[in-house]
mmCIF file of C-alpha atoms in Angstrom:
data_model
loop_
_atom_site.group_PDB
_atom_site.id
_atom_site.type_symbol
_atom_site.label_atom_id
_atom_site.label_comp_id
_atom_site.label_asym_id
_atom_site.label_seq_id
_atom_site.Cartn_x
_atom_site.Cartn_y
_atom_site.Cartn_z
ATOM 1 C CA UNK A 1 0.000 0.000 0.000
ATOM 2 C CA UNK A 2 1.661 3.224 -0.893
ATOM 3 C CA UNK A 3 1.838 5.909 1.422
ATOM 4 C CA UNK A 4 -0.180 7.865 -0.366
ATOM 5 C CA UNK A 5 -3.022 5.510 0.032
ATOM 6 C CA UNK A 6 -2.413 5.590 3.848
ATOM 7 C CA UNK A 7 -2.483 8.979 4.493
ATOM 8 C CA UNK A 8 -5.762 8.888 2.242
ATOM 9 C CA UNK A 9 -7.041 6.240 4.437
ATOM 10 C CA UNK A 10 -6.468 7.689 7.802
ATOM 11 C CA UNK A 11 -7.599 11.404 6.692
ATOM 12 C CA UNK A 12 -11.051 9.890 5.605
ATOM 13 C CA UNK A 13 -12.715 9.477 8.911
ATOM 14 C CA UNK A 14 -11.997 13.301 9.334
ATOM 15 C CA UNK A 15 -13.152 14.340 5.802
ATOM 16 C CA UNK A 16 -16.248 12.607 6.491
ATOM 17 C CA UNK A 17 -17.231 14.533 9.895
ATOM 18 C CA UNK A 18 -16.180 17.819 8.329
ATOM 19 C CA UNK A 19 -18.739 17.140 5.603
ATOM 20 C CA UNK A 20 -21.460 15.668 8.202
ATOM 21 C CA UNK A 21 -20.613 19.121 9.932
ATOM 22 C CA UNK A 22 -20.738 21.456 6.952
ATOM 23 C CA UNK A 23 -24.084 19.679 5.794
ATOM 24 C CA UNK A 24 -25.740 19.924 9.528
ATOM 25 C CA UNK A 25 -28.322 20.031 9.880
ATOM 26 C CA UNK A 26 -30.288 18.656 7.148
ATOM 27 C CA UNK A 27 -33.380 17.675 8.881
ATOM 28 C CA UNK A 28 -35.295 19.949 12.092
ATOM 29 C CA UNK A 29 -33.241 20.102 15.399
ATOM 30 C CA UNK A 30 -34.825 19.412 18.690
ATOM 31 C CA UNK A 31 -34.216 21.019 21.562
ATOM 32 C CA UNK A 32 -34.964 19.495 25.059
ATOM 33 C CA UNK A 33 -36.258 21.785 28.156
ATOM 34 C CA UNK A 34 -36.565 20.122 31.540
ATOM 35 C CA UNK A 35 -38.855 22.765 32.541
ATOM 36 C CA UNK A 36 -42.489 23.826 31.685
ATOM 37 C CA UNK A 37 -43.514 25.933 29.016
ATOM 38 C CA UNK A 38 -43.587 29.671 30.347
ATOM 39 C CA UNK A 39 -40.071 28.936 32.623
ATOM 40 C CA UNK A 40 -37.388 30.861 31.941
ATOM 41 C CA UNK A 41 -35.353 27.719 30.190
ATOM 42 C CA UNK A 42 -38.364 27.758 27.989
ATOM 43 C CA UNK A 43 -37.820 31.667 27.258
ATOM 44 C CA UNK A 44 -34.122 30.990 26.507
ATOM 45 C CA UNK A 45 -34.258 28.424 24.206
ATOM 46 C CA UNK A 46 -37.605 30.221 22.244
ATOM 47 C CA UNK A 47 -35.639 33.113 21.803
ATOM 48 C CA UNK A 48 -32.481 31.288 20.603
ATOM 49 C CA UNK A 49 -34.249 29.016 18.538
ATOM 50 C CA UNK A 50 -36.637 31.345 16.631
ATOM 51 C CA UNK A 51 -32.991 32.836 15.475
ATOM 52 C CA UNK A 52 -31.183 29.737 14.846
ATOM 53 C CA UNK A 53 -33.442 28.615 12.735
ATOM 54 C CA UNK A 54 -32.544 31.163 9.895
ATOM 55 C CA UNK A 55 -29.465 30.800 10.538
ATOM 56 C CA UNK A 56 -29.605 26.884 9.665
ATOM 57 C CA UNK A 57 -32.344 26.594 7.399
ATOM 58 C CA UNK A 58 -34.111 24.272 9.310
ATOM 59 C CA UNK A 59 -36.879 24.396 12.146
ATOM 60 C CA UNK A 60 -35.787 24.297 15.955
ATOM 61 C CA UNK A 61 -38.757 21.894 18.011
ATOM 62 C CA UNK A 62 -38.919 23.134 21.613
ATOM 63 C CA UNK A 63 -39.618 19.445 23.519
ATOM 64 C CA UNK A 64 -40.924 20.358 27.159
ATOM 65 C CA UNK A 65 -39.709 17.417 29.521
ATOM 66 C CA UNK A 66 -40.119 18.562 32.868
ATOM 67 C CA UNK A 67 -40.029 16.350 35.659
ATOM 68 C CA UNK A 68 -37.672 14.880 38.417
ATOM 69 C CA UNK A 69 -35.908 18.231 38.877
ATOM 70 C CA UNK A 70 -34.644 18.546 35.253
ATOM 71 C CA UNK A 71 -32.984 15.218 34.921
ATOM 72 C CA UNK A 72 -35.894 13.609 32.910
ATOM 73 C CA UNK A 73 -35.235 16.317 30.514
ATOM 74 C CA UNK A 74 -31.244 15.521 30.436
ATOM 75 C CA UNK A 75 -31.466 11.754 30.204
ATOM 76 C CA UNK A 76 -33.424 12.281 27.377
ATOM 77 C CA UNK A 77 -30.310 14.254 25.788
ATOM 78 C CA UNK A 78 -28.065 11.897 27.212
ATOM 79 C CA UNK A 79 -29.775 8.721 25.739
ATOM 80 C CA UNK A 80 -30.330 9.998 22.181
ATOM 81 C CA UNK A 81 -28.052 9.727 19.223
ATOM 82 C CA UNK A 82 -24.841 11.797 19.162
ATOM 83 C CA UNK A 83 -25.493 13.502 16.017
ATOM 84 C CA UNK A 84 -26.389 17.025 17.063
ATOM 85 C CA UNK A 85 -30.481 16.637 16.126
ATOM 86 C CA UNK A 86 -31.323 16.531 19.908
ATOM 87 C CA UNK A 87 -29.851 19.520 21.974
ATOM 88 C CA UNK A 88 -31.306 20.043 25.720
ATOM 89 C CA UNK A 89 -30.488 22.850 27.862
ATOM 90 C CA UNK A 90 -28.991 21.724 30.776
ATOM 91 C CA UNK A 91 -28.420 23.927 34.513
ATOM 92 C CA UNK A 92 -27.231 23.589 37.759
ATOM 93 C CA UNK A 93 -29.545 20.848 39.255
ATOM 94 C CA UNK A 94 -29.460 17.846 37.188
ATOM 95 C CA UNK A 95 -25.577 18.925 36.100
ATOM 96 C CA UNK A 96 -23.792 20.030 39.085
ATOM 97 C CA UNK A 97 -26.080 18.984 41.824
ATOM 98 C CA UNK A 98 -27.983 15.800 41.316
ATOM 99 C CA UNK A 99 -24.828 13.586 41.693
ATOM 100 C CA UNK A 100 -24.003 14.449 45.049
ATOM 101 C CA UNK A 101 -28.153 14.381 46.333
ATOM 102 C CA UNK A 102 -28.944 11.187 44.163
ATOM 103 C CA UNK A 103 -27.192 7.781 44.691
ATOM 104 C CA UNK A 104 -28.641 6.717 41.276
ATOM 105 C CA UNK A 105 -29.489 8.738 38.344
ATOM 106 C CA UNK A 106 -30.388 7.656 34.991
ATOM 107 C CA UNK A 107 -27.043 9.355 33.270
ATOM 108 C CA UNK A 108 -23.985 10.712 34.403
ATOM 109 C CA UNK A 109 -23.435 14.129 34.043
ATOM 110 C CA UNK A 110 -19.684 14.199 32.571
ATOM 111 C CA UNK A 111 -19.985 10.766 30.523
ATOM 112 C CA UNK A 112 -23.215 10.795 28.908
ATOM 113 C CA UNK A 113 -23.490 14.744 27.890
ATOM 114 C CA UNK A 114 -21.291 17.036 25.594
ATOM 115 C CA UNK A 115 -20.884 20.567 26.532
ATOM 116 C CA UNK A 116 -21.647 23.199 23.507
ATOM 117 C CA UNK A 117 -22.161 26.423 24.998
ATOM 118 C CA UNK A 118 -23.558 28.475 28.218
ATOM 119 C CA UNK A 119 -26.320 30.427 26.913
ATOM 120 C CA UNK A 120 -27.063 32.454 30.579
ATOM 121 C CA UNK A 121 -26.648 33.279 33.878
ATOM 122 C CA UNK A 122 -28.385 34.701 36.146
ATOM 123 C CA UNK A 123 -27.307 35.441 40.228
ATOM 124 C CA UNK A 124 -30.448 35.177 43.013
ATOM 125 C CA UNK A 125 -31.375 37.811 45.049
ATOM 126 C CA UNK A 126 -31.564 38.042 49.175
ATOM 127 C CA UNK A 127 -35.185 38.895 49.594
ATOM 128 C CA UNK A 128 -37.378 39.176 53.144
ATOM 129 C CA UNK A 129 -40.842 40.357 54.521
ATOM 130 C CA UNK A 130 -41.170 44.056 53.925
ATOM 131 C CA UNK A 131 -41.732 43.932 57.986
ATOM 132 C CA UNK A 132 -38.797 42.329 58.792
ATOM 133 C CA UNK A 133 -36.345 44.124 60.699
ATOM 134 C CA UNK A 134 -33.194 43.623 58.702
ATOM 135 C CA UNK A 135 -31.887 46.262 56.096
ATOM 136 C CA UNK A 136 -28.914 44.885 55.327
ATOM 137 C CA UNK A 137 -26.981 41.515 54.884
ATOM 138 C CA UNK A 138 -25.268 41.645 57.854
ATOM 139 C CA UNK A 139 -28.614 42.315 59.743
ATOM 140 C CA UNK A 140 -29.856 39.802 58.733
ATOM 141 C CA UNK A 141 -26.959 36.883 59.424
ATOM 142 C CA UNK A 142 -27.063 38.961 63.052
ATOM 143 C CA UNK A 143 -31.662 38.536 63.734
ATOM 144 C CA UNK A 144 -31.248 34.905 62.447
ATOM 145 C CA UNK A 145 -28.367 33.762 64.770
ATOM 146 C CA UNK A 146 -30.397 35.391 67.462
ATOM 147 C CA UNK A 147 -33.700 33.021 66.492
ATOM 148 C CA UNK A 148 -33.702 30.439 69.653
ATOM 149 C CA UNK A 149 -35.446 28.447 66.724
ATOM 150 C CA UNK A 150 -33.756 29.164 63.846
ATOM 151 C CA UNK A 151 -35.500 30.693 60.421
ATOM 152 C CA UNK A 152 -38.168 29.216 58.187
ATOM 153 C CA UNK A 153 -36.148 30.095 55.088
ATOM 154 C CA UNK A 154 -38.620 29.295 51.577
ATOM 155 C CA UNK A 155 -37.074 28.132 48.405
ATOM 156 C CA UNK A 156 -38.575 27.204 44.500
ATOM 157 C CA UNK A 157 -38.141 23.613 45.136
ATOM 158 C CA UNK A 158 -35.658 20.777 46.729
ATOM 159 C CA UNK A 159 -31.880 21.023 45.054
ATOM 160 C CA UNK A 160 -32.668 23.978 43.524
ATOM 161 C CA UNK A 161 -29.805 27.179 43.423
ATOM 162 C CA UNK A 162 -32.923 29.023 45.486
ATOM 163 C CA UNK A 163 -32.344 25.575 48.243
ATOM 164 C CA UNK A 164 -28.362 25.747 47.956
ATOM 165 C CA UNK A 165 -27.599 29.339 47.603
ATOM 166 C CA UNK A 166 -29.106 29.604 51.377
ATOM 167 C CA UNK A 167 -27.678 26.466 52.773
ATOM 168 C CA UNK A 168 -24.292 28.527 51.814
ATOM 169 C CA UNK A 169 -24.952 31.433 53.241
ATOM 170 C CA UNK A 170 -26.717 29.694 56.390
ATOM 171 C CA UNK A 171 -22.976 27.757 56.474
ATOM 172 C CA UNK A 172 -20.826 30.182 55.463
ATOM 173 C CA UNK A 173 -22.126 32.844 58.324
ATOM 174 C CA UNK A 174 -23.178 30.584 60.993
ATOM 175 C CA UNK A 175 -27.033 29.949 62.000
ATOM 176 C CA UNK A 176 -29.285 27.924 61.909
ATOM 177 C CA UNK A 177 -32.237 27.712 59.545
ATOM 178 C CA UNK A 178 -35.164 24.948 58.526
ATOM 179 C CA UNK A 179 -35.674 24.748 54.721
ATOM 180 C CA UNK A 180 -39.548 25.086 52.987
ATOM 181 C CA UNK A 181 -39.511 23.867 49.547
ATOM 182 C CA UNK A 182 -42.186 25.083 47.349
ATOM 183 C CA UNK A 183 -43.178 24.433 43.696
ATOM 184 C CA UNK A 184 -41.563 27.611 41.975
ATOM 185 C CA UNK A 185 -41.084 31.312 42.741
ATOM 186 C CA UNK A 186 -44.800 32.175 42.544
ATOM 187 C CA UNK A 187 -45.637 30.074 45.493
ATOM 188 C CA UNK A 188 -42.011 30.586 47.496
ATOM 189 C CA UNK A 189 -42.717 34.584 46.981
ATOM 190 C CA UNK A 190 -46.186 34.768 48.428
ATOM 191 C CA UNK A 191 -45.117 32.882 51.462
ATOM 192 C CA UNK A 192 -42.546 35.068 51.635
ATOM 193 C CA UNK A 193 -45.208 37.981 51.417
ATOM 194 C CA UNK A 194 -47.697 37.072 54.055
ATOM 195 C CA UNK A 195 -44.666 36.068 57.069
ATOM 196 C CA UNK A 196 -45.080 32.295 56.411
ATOM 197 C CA UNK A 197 -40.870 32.323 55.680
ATOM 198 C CA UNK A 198 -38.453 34.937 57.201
ATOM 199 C CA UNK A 199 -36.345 34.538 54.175
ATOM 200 C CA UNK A 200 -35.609 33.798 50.199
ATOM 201 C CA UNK A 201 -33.014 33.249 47.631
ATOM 202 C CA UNK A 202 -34.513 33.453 44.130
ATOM 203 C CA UNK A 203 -33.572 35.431 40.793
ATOM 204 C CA UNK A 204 -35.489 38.697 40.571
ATOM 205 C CA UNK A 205 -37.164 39.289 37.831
ATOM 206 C CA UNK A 206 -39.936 36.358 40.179
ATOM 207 C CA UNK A 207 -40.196 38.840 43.000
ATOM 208 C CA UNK A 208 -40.045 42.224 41.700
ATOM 209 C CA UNK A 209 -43.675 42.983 41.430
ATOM 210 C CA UNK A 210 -44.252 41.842 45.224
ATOM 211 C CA UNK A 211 -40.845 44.428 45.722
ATOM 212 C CA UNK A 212 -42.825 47.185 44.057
ATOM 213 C CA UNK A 213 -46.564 46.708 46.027
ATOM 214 C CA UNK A 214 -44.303 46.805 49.373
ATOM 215 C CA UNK A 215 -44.870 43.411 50.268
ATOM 216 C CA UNK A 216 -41.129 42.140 50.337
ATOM 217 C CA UNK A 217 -37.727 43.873 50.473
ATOM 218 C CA UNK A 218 -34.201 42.602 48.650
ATOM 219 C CA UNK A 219 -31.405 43.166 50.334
ATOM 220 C CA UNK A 220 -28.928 41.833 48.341
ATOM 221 C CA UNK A 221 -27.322 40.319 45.302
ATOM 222 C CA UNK A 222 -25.541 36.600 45.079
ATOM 223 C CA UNK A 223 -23.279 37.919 41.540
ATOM 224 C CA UNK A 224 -19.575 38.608 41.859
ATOM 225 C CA UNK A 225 -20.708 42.440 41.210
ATOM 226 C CA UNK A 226 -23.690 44.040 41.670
ATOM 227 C CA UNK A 227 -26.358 43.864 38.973
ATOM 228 C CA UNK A 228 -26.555 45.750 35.901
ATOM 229 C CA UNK A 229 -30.122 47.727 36.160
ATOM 230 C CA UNK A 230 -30.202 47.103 40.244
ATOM 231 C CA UNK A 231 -26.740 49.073 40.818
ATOM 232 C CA UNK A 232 -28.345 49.751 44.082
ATOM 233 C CA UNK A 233 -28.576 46.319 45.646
ATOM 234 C CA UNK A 234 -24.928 45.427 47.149
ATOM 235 C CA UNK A 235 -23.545 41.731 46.653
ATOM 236 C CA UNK A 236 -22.931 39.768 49.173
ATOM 237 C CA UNK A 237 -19.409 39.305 48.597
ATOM 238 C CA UNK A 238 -18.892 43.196 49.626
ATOM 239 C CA UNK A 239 -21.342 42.371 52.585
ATOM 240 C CA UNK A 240 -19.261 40.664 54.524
ATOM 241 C CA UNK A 241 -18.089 37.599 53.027
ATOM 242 C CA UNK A 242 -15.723 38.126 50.094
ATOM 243 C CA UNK A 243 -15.714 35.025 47.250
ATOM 244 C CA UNK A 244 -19.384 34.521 47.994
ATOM 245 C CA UNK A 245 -20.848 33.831 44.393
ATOM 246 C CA UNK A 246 -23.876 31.516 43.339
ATOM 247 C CA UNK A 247 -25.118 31.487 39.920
ATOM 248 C CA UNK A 248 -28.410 30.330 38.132
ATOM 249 C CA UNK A 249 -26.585 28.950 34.872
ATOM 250 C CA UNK A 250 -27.981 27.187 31.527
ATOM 251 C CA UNK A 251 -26.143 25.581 28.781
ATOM 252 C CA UNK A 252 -26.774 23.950 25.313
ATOM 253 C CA UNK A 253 -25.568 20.045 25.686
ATOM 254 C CA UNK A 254 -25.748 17.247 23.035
ATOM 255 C CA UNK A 255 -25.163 13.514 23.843
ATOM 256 C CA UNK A 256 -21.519 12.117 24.174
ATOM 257 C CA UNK A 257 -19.934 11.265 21.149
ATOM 258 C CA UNK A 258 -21.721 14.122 18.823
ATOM 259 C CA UNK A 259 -18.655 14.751 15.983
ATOM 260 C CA UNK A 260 -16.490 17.863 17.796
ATOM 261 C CA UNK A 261 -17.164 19.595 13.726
ATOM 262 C CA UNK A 262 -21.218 19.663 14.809
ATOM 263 C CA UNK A 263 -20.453 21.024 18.335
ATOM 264 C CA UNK A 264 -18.396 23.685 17.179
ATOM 265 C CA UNK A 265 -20.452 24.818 14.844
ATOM 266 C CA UNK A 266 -23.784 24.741 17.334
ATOM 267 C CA UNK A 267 -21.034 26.357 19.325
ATOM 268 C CA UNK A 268 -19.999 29.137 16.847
ATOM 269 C CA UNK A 269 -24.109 29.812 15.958
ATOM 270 C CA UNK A 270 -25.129 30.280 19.192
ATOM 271 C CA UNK A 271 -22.429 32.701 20.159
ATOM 272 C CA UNK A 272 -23.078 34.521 17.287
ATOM 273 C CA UNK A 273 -26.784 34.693 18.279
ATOM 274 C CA UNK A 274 -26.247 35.893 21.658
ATOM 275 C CA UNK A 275 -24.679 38.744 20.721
ATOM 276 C CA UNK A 276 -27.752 40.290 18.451
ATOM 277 C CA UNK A 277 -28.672 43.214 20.017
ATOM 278 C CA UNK A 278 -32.309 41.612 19.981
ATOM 279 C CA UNK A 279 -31.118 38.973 21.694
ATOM 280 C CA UNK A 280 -29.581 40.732 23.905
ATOM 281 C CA UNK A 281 -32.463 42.637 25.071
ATOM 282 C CA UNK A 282 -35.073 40.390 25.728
ATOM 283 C CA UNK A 283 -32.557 38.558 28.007
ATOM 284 C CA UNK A 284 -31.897 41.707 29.971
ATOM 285 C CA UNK A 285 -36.056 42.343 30.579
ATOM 286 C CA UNK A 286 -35.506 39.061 31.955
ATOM 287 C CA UNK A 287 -32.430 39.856 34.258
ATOM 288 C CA UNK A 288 -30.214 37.079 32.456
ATOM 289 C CA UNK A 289 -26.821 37.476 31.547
ATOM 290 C CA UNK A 290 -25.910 36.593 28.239
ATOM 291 C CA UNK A 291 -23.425 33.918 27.891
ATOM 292 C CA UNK A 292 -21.532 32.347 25.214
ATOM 293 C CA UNK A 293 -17.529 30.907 24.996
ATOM 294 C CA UNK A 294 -16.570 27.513 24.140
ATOM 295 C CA UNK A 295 -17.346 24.244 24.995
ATOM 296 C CA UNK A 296 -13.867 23.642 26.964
ATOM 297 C CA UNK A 297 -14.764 26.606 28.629
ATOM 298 C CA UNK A 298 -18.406 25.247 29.694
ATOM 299 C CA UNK A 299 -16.716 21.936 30.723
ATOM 300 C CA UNK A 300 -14.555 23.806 33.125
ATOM 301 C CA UNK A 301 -16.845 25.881 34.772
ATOM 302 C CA UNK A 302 -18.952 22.367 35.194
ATOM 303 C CA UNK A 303 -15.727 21.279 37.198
ATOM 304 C CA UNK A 304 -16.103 23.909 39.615
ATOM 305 C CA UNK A 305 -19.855 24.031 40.130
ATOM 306 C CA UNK A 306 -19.539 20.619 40.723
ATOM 307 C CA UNK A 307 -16.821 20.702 43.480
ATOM 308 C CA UNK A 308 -18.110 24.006 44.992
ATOM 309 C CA UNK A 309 -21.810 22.682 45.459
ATOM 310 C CA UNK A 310 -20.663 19.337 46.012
ATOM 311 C CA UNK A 311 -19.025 19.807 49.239
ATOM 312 C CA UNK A 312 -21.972 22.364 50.594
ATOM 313 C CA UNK A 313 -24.170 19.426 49.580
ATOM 314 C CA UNK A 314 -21.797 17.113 51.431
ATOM 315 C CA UNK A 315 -21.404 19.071 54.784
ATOM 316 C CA UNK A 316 -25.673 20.272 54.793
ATOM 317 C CA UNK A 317 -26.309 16.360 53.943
ATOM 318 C CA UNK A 318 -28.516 17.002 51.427
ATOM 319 C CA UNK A 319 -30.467 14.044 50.126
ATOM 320 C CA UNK A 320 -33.011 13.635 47.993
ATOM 321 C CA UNK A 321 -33.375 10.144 46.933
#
């Protein structure tokens, strides 16, 4: 065999994924959402998809799975064929959480799923009763340590970043506090309202009309730096307890084994796509952060999620099995 013919031979598998990945997609692509219709997952991947599907001349299915805390939506990612036809957008829970507060789950996490892409983030915000005494952060962590019972603290449901993002706060400063899971922010907000809970982490954009009838009052802001349009509202890093960051993320993910030509081009799209000024927008009436960067770089910040929230989940013995 002449050497010609090898190098021919060994080049082919290569020549044929860069074709599969300058062809993709030929058919509709479906994108998974563990969440309901009218969630903010849902919002994301609308918006995305009513733009990516100019851009790739093919329709973009929204496939609501919710269920089990987003992992029903994620195995269904994990378990379908690695071709790049069946995206799902993926966050915290059922990626970075679910393997430390599950002793089974139907996929793992790092095996089964290829990062493409973070499409947002989003911090939570420090919210309690507009009657409550507490102004401030450190207030706060001071009433609460004094509770010879502890605080009722409310969150949008078990394993959530709303459920965590206290537990590390509640750890980090040093009192005692009995979690009240409810079925989303609607719910976890109202209790909130009427004195039911003494406390709640959740994004914003959920509580802001009970902020502006002067039924609840933020106090601050769980981003590295303070939020763009809420400049006001300090972090509460520069409240007393520097490093403090916790994140409501979402990312694009495609089964394990999808040809690295397809993910870099869902990769290079979607980038592209969140940064249209149109795009843009609508995320920020939301109070998301736009995202983007590469897959490597999604991967990474996995890594640390998962180590971060792991050992909070670890020390709080969080189970939900």
């Amino acid at each position: 065999m002449t050497m010609k013919r090898i190098l021919a031979l060994a080049l082919f598998p290569l020549l044929t994924l860069h074709a599969a990945a300058q062809s993709w997609p030929t058919k509709p692509v479906k994108v998974v959402v563990p969440a309901p219709a009218g969630s903010s997952l849902d919002f994301i991947v609308r918006t995305l998809g009513n733009r990516l599907s100019t851009r790739w001349g093919q329709p973009v299915i929204v496939d609501n799975k919710p269920g089990a805390g987003g992992m029903l939506g994620m195995s269904a990612v994990a378990k379908a064929a690695p071709d790049g036809y069946t995206l799902g957008i993926g966050f915290n829970g059922p990626i970075a959480f679910a393997p430390f507060m599950y002793k089974q789950m139907a996929y793992d996490p790092v095996k089964d799923l290829a990062p493409i892409v973070m499409t947002s983030s989003q911090p939570n915000v420090l919210a309690v009763p507009a009657s409550h005494p507490a102004r401030t952060v450190q207030e706060f962590v001071s009433w609460a340590r004094a509770q010879p019972n502890g605080v009722a603290y409310g969150s949008v449901g078990a394993g959530s970043s709303s459920h965590l993002t206290m537990e590390l706060l509640r750890t980090t400063a040093g009192f005692e506090a009995t979690h009240v899971p409810f079925n989303g922010s609607p719910p976890a907000g109202i209790s909130l309202a009427s004195g039911e809970t003494q406390a709640l982490f959740t994004v914003a954009p959920a509580l802001l009309p009970l902020v502006a009838s002067g039924r609840i009052r933020l106090l601050a802001v769980t981003s590295a730096k303070r939020m763009e349009g809420m400049e006001q509202l300090p972090t509460i890093a520069e409240s007393g307890y520097p490093g403090f960051e916790a994140l409501a993320w979402n990312g694009l993910f495609s089964a394990a084994g999808t040809p690295a030509a397809v993910v870099a081009k869902v990769n290079a799209d979607v980038n592209a796509t969140l940064k249209e000024p149109e795009v843009q927008a609508a995320f920020a009436k939301q109070g998301l952060v736009p995202g983007g960067g590469t897959p490597q770089a999604l991967a990474s910040f996995m890594a640390q999620e998962r180590s971060k929230w792991g050992a909070i989940i670890q020390k709080t013995g969080i189970r939900l099995d």
